[in-house]
XYZ file of C-alpha atoms in Angstrom:
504
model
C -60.232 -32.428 -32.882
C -61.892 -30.507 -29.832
C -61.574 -26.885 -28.420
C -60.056 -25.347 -24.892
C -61.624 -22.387 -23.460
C -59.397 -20.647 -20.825
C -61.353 -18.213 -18.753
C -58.796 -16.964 -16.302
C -55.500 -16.603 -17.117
C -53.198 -14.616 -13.956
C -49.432 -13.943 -14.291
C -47.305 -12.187 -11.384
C -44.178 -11.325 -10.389
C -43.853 -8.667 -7.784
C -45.680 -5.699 -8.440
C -45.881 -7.068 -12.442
C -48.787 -8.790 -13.567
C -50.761 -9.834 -16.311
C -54.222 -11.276 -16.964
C -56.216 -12.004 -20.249
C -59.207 -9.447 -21.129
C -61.379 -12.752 -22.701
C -61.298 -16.558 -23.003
C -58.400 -17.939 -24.442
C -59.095 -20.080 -27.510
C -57.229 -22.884 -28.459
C -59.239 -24.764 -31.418
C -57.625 -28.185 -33.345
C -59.601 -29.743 -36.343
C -57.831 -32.780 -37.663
C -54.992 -32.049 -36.003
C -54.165 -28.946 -37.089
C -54.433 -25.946 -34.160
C -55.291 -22.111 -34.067
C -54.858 -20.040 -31.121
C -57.178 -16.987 -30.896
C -57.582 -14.004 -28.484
C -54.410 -15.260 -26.238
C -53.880 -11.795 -24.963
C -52.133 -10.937 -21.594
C -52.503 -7.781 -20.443
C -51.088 -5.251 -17.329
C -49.988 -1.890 -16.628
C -47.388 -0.890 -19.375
C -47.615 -4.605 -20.054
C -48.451 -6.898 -22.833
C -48.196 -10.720 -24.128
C -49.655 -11.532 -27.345
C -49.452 -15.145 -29.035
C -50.879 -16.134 -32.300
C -51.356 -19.529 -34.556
C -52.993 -20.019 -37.295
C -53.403 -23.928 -39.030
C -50.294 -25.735 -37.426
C -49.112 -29.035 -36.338
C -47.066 -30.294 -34.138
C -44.546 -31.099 -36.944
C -45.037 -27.716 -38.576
C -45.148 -24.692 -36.163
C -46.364 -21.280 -37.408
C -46.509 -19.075 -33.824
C -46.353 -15.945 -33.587
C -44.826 -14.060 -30.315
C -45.049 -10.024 -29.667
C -44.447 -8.986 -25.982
C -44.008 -5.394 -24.700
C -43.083 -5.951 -21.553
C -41.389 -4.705 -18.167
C -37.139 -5.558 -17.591
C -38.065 -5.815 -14.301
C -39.489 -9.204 -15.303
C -36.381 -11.283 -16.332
C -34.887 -10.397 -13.255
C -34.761 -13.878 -12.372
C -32.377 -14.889 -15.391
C -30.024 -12.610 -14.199
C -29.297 -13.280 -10.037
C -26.279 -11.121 -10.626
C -27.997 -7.524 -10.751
C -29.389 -5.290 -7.959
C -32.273 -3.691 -10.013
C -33.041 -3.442 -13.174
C -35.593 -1.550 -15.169
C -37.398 -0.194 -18.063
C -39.395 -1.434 -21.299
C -38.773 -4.521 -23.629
C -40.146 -4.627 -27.068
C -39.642 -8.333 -28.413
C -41.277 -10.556 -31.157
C -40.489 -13.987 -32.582
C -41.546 -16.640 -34.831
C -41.444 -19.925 -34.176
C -41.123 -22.709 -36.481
C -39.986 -26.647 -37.359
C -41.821 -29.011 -34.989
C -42.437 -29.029 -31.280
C -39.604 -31.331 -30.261
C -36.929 -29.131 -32.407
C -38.229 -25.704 -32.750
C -36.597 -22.719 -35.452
C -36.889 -19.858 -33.515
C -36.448 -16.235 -34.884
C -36.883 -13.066 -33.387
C -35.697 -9.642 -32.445
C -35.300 -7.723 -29.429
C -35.270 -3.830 -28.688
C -34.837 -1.526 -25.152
C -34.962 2.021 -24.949
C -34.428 4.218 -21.535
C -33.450 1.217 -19.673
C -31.181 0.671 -16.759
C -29.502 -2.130 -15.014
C -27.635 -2.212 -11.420
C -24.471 -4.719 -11.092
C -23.906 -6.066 -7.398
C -20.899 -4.658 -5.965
C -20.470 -1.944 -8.654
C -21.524 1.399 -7.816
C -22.367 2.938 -11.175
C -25.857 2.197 -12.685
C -25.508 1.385 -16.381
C -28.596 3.952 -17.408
C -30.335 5.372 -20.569
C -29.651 1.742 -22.565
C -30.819 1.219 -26.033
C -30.242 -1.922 -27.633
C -31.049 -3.568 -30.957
C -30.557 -7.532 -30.399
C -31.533 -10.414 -32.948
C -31.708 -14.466 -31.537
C -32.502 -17.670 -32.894
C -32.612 -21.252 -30.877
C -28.736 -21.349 -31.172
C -27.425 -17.690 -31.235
C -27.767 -13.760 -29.539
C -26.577 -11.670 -32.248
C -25.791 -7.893 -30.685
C -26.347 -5.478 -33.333
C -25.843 -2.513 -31.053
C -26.056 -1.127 -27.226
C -25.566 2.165 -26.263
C -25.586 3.363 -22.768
C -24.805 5.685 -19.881
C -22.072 4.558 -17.324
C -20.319 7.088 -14.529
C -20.637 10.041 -16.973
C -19.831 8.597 -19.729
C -20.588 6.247 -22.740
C -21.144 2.556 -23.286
C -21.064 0.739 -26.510
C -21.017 -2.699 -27.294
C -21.769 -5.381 -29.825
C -21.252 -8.879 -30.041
C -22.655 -12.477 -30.369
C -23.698 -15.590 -28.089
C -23.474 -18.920 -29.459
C -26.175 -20.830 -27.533
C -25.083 -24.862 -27.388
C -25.852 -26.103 -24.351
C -25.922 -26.189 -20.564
C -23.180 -24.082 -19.290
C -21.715 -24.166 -22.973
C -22.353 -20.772 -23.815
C -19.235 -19.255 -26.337
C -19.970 -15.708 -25.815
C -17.800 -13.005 -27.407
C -18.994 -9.227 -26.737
C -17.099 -6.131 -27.647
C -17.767 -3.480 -25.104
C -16.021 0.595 -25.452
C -16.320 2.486 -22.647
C -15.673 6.650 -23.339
C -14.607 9.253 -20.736
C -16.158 7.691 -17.688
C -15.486 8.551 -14.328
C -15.024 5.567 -12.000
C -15.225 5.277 -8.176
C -14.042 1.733 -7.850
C -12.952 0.506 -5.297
C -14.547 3.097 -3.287
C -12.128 5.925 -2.345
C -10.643 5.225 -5.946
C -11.415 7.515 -8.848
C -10.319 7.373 -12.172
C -11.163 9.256 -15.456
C -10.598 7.977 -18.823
C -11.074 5.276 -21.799
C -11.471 1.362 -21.937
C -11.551 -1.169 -24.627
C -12.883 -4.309 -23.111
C -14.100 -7.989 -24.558
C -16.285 -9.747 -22.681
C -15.709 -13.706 -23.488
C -16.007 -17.077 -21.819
C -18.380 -20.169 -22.325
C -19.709 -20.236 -18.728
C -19.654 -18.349 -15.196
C -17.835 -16.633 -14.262
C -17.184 -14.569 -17.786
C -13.774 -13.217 -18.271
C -13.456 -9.460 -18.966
C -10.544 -8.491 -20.741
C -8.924 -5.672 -22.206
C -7.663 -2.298 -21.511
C -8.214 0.868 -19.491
C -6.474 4.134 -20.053
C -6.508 6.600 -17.154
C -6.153 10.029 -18.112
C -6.222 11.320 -14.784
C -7.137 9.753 -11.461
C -6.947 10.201 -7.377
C -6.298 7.535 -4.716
C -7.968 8.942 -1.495
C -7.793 5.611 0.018
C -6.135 5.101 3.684
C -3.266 2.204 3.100
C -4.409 0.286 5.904
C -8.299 -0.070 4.566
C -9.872 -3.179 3.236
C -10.876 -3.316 -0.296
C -13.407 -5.565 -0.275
C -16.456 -6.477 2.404
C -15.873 -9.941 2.373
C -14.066 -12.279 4.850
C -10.592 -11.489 5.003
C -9.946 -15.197 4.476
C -9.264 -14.491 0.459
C -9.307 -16.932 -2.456
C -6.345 -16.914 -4.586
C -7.317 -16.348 -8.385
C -5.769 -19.220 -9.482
C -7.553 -21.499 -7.768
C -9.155 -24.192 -10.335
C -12.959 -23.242 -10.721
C -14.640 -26.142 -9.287
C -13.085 -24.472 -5.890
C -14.691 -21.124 -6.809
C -18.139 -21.956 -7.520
C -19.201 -21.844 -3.640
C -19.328 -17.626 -3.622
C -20.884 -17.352 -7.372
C -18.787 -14.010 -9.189
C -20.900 -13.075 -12.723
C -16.985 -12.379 -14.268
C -13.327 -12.303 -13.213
C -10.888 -9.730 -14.503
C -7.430 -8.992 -16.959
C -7.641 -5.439 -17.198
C -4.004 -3.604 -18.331
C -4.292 -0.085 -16.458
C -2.128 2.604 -18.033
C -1.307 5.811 -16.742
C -1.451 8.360 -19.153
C -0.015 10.615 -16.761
C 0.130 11.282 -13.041
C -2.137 9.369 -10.888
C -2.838 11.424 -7.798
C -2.435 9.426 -4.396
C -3.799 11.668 -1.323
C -4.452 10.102 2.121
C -3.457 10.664 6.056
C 0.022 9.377 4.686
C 0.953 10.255 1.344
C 0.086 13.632 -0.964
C 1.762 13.543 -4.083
C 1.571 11.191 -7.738
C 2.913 7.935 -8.943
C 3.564 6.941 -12.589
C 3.692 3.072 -13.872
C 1.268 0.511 -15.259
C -0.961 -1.995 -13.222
C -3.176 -5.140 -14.450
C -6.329 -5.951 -12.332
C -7.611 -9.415 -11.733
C -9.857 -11.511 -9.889
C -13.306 -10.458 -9.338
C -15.014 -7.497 -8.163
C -15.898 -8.395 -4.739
C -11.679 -9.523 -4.404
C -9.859 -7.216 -7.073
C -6.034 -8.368 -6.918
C -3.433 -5.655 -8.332
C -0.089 -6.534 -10.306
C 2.672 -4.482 -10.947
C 4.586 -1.371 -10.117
C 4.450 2.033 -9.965
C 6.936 4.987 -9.052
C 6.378 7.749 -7.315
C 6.465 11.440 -8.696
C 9.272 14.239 -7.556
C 7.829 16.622 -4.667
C 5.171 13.813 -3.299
C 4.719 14.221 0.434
C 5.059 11.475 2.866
C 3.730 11.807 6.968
C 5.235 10.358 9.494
C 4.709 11.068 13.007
C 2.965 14.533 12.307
C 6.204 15.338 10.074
C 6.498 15.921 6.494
C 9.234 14.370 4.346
C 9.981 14.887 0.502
C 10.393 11.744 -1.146
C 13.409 11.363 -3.045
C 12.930 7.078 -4.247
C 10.094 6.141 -4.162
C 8.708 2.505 -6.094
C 5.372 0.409 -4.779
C 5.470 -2.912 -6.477
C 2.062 -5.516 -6.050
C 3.550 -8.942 -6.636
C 0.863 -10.484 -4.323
C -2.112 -12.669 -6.161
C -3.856 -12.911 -2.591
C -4.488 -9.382 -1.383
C -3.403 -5.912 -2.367
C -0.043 -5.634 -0.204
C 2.768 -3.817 -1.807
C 5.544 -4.044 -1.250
C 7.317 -0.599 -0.733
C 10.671 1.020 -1.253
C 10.558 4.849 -0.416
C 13.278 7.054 0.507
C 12.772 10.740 2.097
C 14.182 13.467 3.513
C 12.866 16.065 6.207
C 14.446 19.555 7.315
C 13.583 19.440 10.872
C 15.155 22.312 13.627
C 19.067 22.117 12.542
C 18.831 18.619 11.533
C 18.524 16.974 8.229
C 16.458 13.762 8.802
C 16.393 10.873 5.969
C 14.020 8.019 6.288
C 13.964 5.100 4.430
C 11.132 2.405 4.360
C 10.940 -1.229 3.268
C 8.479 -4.024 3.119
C 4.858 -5.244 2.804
C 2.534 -1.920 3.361
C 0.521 -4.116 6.321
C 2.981 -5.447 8.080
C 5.477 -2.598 7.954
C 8.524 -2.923 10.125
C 11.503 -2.080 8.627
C 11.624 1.669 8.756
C 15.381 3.390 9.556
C 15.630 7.114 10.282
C 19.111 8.780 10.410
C 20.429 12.618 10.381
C 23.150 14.988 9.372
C 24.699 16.551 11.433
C 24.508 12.714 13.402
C 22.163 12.053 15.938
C 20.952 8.703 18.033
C 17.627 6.909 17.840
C 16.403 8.299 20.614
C 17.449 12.114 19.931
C 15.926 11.314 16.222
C 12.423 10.531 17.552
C 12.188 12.817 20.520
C 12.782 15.454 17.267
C 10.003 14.335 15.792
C 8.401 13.986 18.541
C 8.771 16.955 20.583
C 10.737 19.202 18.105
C 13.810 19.529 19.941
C 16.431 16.394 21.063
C 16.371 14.435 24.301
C 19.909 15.732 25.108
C 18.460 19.240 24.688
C 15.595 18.372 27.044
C 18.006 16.979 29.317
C 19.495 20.065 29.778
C 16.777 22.323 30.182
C 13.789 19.891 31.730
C 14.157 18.536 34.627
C 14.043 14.304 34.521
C 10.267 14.339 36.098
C 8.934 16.730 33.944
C 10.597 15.000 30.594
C 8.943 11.881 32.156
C 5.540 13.630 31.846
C 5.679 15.527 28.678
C 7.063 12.456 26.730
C 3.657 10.170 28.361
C 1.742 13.236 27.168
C 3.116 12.682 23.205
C 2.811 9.251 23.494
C -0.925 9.452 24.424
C -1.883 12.424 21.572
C -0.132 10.307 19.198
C -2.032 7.323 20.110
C -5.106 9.093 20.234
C -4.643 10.961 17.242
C -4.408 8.148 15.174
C -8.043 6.844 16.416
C -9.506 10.505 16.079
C -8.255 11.555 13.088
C -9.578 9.174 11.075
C -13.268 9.060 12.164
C -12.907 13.066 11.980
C -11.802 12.961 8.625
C -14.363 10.327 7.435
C -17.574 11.672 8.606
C -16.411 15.807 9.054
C -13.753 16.099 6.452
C -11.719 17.907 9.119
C -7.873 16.718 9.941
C -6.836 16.877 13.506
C -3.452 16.613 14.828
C -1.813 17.067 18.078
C 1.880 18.049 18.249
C 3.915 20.189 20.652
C 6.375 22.653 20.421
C 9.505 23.899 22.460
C 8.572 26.720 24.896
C 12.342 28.631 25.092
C 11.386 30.891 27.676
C 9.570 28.543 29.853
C 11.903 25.222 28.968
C 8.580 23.150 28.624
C 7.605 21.371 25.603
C 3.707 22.476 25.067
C 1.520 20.242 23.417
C -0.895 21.782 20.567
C -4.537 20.708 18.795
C -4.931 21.751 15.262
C -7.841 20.997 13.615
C -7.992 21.907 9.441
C -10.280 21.656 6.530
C -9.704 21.866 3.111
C -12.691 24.200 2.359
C -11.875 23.984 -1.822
C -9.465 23.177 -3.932
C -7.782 26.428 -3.156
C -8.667 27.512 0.365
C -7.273 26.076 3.662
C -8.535 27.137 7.319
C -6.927 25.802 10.243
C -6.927 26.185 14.212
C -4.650 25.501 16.280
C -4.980 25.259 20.376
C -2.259 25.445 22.782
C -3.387 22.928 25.915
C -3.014 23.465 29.528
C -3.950 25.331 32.511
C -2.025 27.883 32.070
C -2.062 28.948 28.513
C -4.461 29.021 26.396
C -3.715 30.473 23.171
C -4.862 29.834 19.959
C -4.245 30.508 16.291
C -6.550 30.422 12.823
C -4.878 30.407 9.664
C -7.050 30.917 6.307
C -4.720 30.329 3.135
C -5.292 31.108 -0.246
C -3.248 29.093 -3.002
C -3.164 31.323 -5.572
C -1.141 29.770 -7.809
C 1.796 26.591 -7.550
C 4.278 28.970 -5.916
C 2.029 32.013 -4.410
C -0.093 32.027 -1.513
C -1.686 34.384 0.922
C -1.998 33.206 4.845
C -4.146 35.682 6.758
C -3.876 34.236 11.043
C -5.061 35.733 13.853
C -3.456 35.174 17.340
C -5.400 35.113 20.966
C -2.695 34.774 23.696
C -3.447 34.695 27.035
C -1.479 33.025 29.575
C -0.434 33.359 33.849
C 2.574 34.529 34.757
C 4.450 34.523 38.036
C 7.858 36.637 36.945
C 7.051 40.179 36.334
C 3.226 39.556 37.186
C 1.492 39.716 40.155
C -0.099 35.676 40.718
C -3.247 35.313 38.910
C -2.546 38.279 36.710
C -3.471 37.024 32.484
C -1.775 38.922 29.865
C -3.203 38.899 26.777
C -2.494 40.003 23.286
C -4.109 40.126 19.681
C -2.146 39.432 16.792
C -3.842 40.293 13.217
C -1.200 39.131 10.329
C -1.405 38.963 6.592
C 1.312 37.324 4.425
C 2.196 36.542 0.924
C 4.234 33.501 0.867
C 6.275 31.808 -2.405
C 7.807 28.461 -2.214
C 9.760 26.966 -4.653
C 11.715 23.968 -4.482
C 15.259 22.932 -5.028
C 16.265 19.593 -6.531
């Protein structure tokens, strides 16, 4: 028997807080209790708890809270932000020591943030019922990468880290960027299962259309590069904490799109994802698409073979198989690569009619063969022009990339065969795909003594059809036929209508 008065009651959490309007009264009589005016109150806040004539032995407590999302972020170490309103109310029942707990849960316009995943789950309502021992999940509905999120499911609640949780989540025409430079568009069925961290998320993803924009030689994750194998036993895990590991089946429902500094064309096959999101591992094997475009050394080659199989349960590495063909001068060149993507080393280039290694890449190269050099450059000047490839190729590399990362422009530097001078000059072209149908370019020849320079705008108007309108500024010093120091100059205005169509 006796009564507690509690004046001051103050709750915070970051910018949430909570405090009671008037004394807290907590009355027994004989040993039976009664709770009145337990109110806790803040901006878009509210805790209310009621009792009327219980015991210990017999609880009759009554719970309604309408409170911020923001406030459980503590439960849940695995989110960036989260946000929005919770409605909730519970009774609780049975005795202190082993309470009955009913209740029901409810979110509307809420949003969560996943570490590592770059799509906001938004707009979420949810209609959850609990108890002491189980989470049933009568419904979720969301907003995910421009598309919807459903999900139902139920949590068995036994113990410490013996959680049985079985949730059935449908995701509907989202667009994912993941990894980054990755985008895919299309439908998943997923189950979300396990009894402890990290949660195993299962299931399958059909992509109806998708675009790999990723360079080959990036990282996929920001981690240490020192990478843990998925099948490591868990105990060995639990150092870096990962909320869930994956078993996704990826299928293709038709052409994904793979366009980078080395490859422009489509692959076809099926893929499984595992391990976790911060150190995704890829399975399987895919095939590459008739007319897809591979670069090498500023030279584009048709791919005839083409297969990329992931067998490695360390790090995305493929290993690659692809066979291609290039028409280059008078000279059929066929290249065929093998092995792991980052480390590779077996590459072979031959040509019809025949040619030797070195005549191969000086074509590439310079556009015409050493022997044809030989013959019309003398040794020292060869010497210089072949340093002078060397370095743009080098160089290009290193541009190019940051270039095409923070400008979205392409820059190359190649050379081409001077006839009339017997000089190889070497050449700047900088381009920009302006839209999916327009292309601008401008090229740059380099050197003291020419300077001319060409822009190209083309307009794809349809697979086969496109018009190219260039302009050319030459102007250049002459010492046959001009008197020394003399420029002539000319302007070239051209429009053309170009089809292509290619022969199997």
């Amino acid at each position: 028997t006796g009564s507690v008065a509690i004046k001051n009651l103050f709750l915070k959490r970051g910018n949430l807080s909570f405090r009671n309007p008037e004394p807290i009264q907590v009355k027994m009589d004989d040993g039976r209790i009664r709770i009145q005016n337990f109110n806790l109150e803040g901006p878009q806040n509210s805790i209310q708890v009621k009792g009327q004539d219980f015991t210990v032995n017999d609880l009759n407590v009554n719970v309604v809270a309408n409170t911020e999302l923001r406030l459980y972020h503590m439960f849940f170490p695995f989110f960036d932000d989260m946000g929005g309103s919770v409605q909730t109310s519970a009774t609780v029942s049975g005795s202190l020591f082993k309470p009955q707990i009913l209740g029901s849960l409810s979110t509307n316009n809420s949003f969560v943030k996943i570490k590592g995943f770059p799509h906001p789950i938004e707009r979420i309502q949810a209609e959850v019922n609990f108890s002491q021992t189980k989470v049933l999940i009568n419904s979720v509905r969301a907003q995910m990468a421009g598309g919807l999120v459903n999900a139902d499911g139920n949590i068995t609640i036994k113990e410490y880290h013996d959680i049985p949780t079985s949730i059935r989540i449908n995701l509907d025409s989202v667009s994912l960027n993941v990894p980054d430079k990755v985008k895919t568009s299309g439908s998943a069925d997923l189950i979300l299962s396990g009894k402890w961290f990290p949660f195993l998320l299962s299931g399958t993803y059909r992509i109806s259309n998708g675009v790999f924009e990723k360079e080959f030689t990036e990282e996929t994750g920001s981690g240490p590069t020192a990478r843990q194998s998925v099948y490591l036993p868990k105990i060995l895990r639990q150092s870096a904490f990962e909320p869930l590991i994956f078993d996704i089946q990826v299928l293709f429902e038709r052409s994904f799109l793979v366009k980078n500094s080395m490859v422009e064309g489509a692959v076809q096959g099926n893929l499984q994802v595992k391990g976790t999101l911060g150190n995704p591992i890829l399975l399987g094997r895919l095939q590459t698409d008739k007319n897809t475009k591979l670069t090498f050394k500023d030279k584009v080659f048709v791919v005839q073979n083409g297969t990329i199989q992931f067998n490695s349960t360390d790090e995305i590495n493929p290993e690659l198989y692809i066979s291609a063909n290039s028409r280059i001068s008078d000279y059929d060149i066929n290249l065929l690569v093998q092995g792991p993507a980052k480390n590779l080393r077996n590459i072979r280039l031959t040509s019809v009619p025949p040619l030797s290694d070195q005549d191969i890449v000086s074509l590439l190269a310079l556009g015409v063969t050493s022997t044809r050099m030989d013959q019309t450059v003398g040794s020292r000047d060869q010497a210089a022009q072949t340093g002078y490839e060397l370095g743009f190729a080098i160089f290009s590399q290193t541009v190019n990339k940051q270039f095409q990362d923070r400008l979205g422009l392409n820059v190359q530097f190649t050379s081409s065969f001077d006839s009339t001078r017997n000089i190889s000059v070497p050449k700047v072209t900088v381009s920009r795909k302006v839209s999916t149908k327009v292309n601008a370019s401008l090229t740059r020849a380099l050197g003291n003594d020419n300077t001319n320079s060409e822009v190209k705008l083309q307009y794809l108007i349809n697979q086969n059809y496109s018009a190219i309108g260039s302009y050319q500024d030459t102007s250049s010093l002459r010492s046959q036929g001009l008197t020394s120091g003399e420029a002539r100059k000319e302007n070239i205005f051209g429009l053309d209508l170009e089809f292509r169509k290619e022969f199997k």
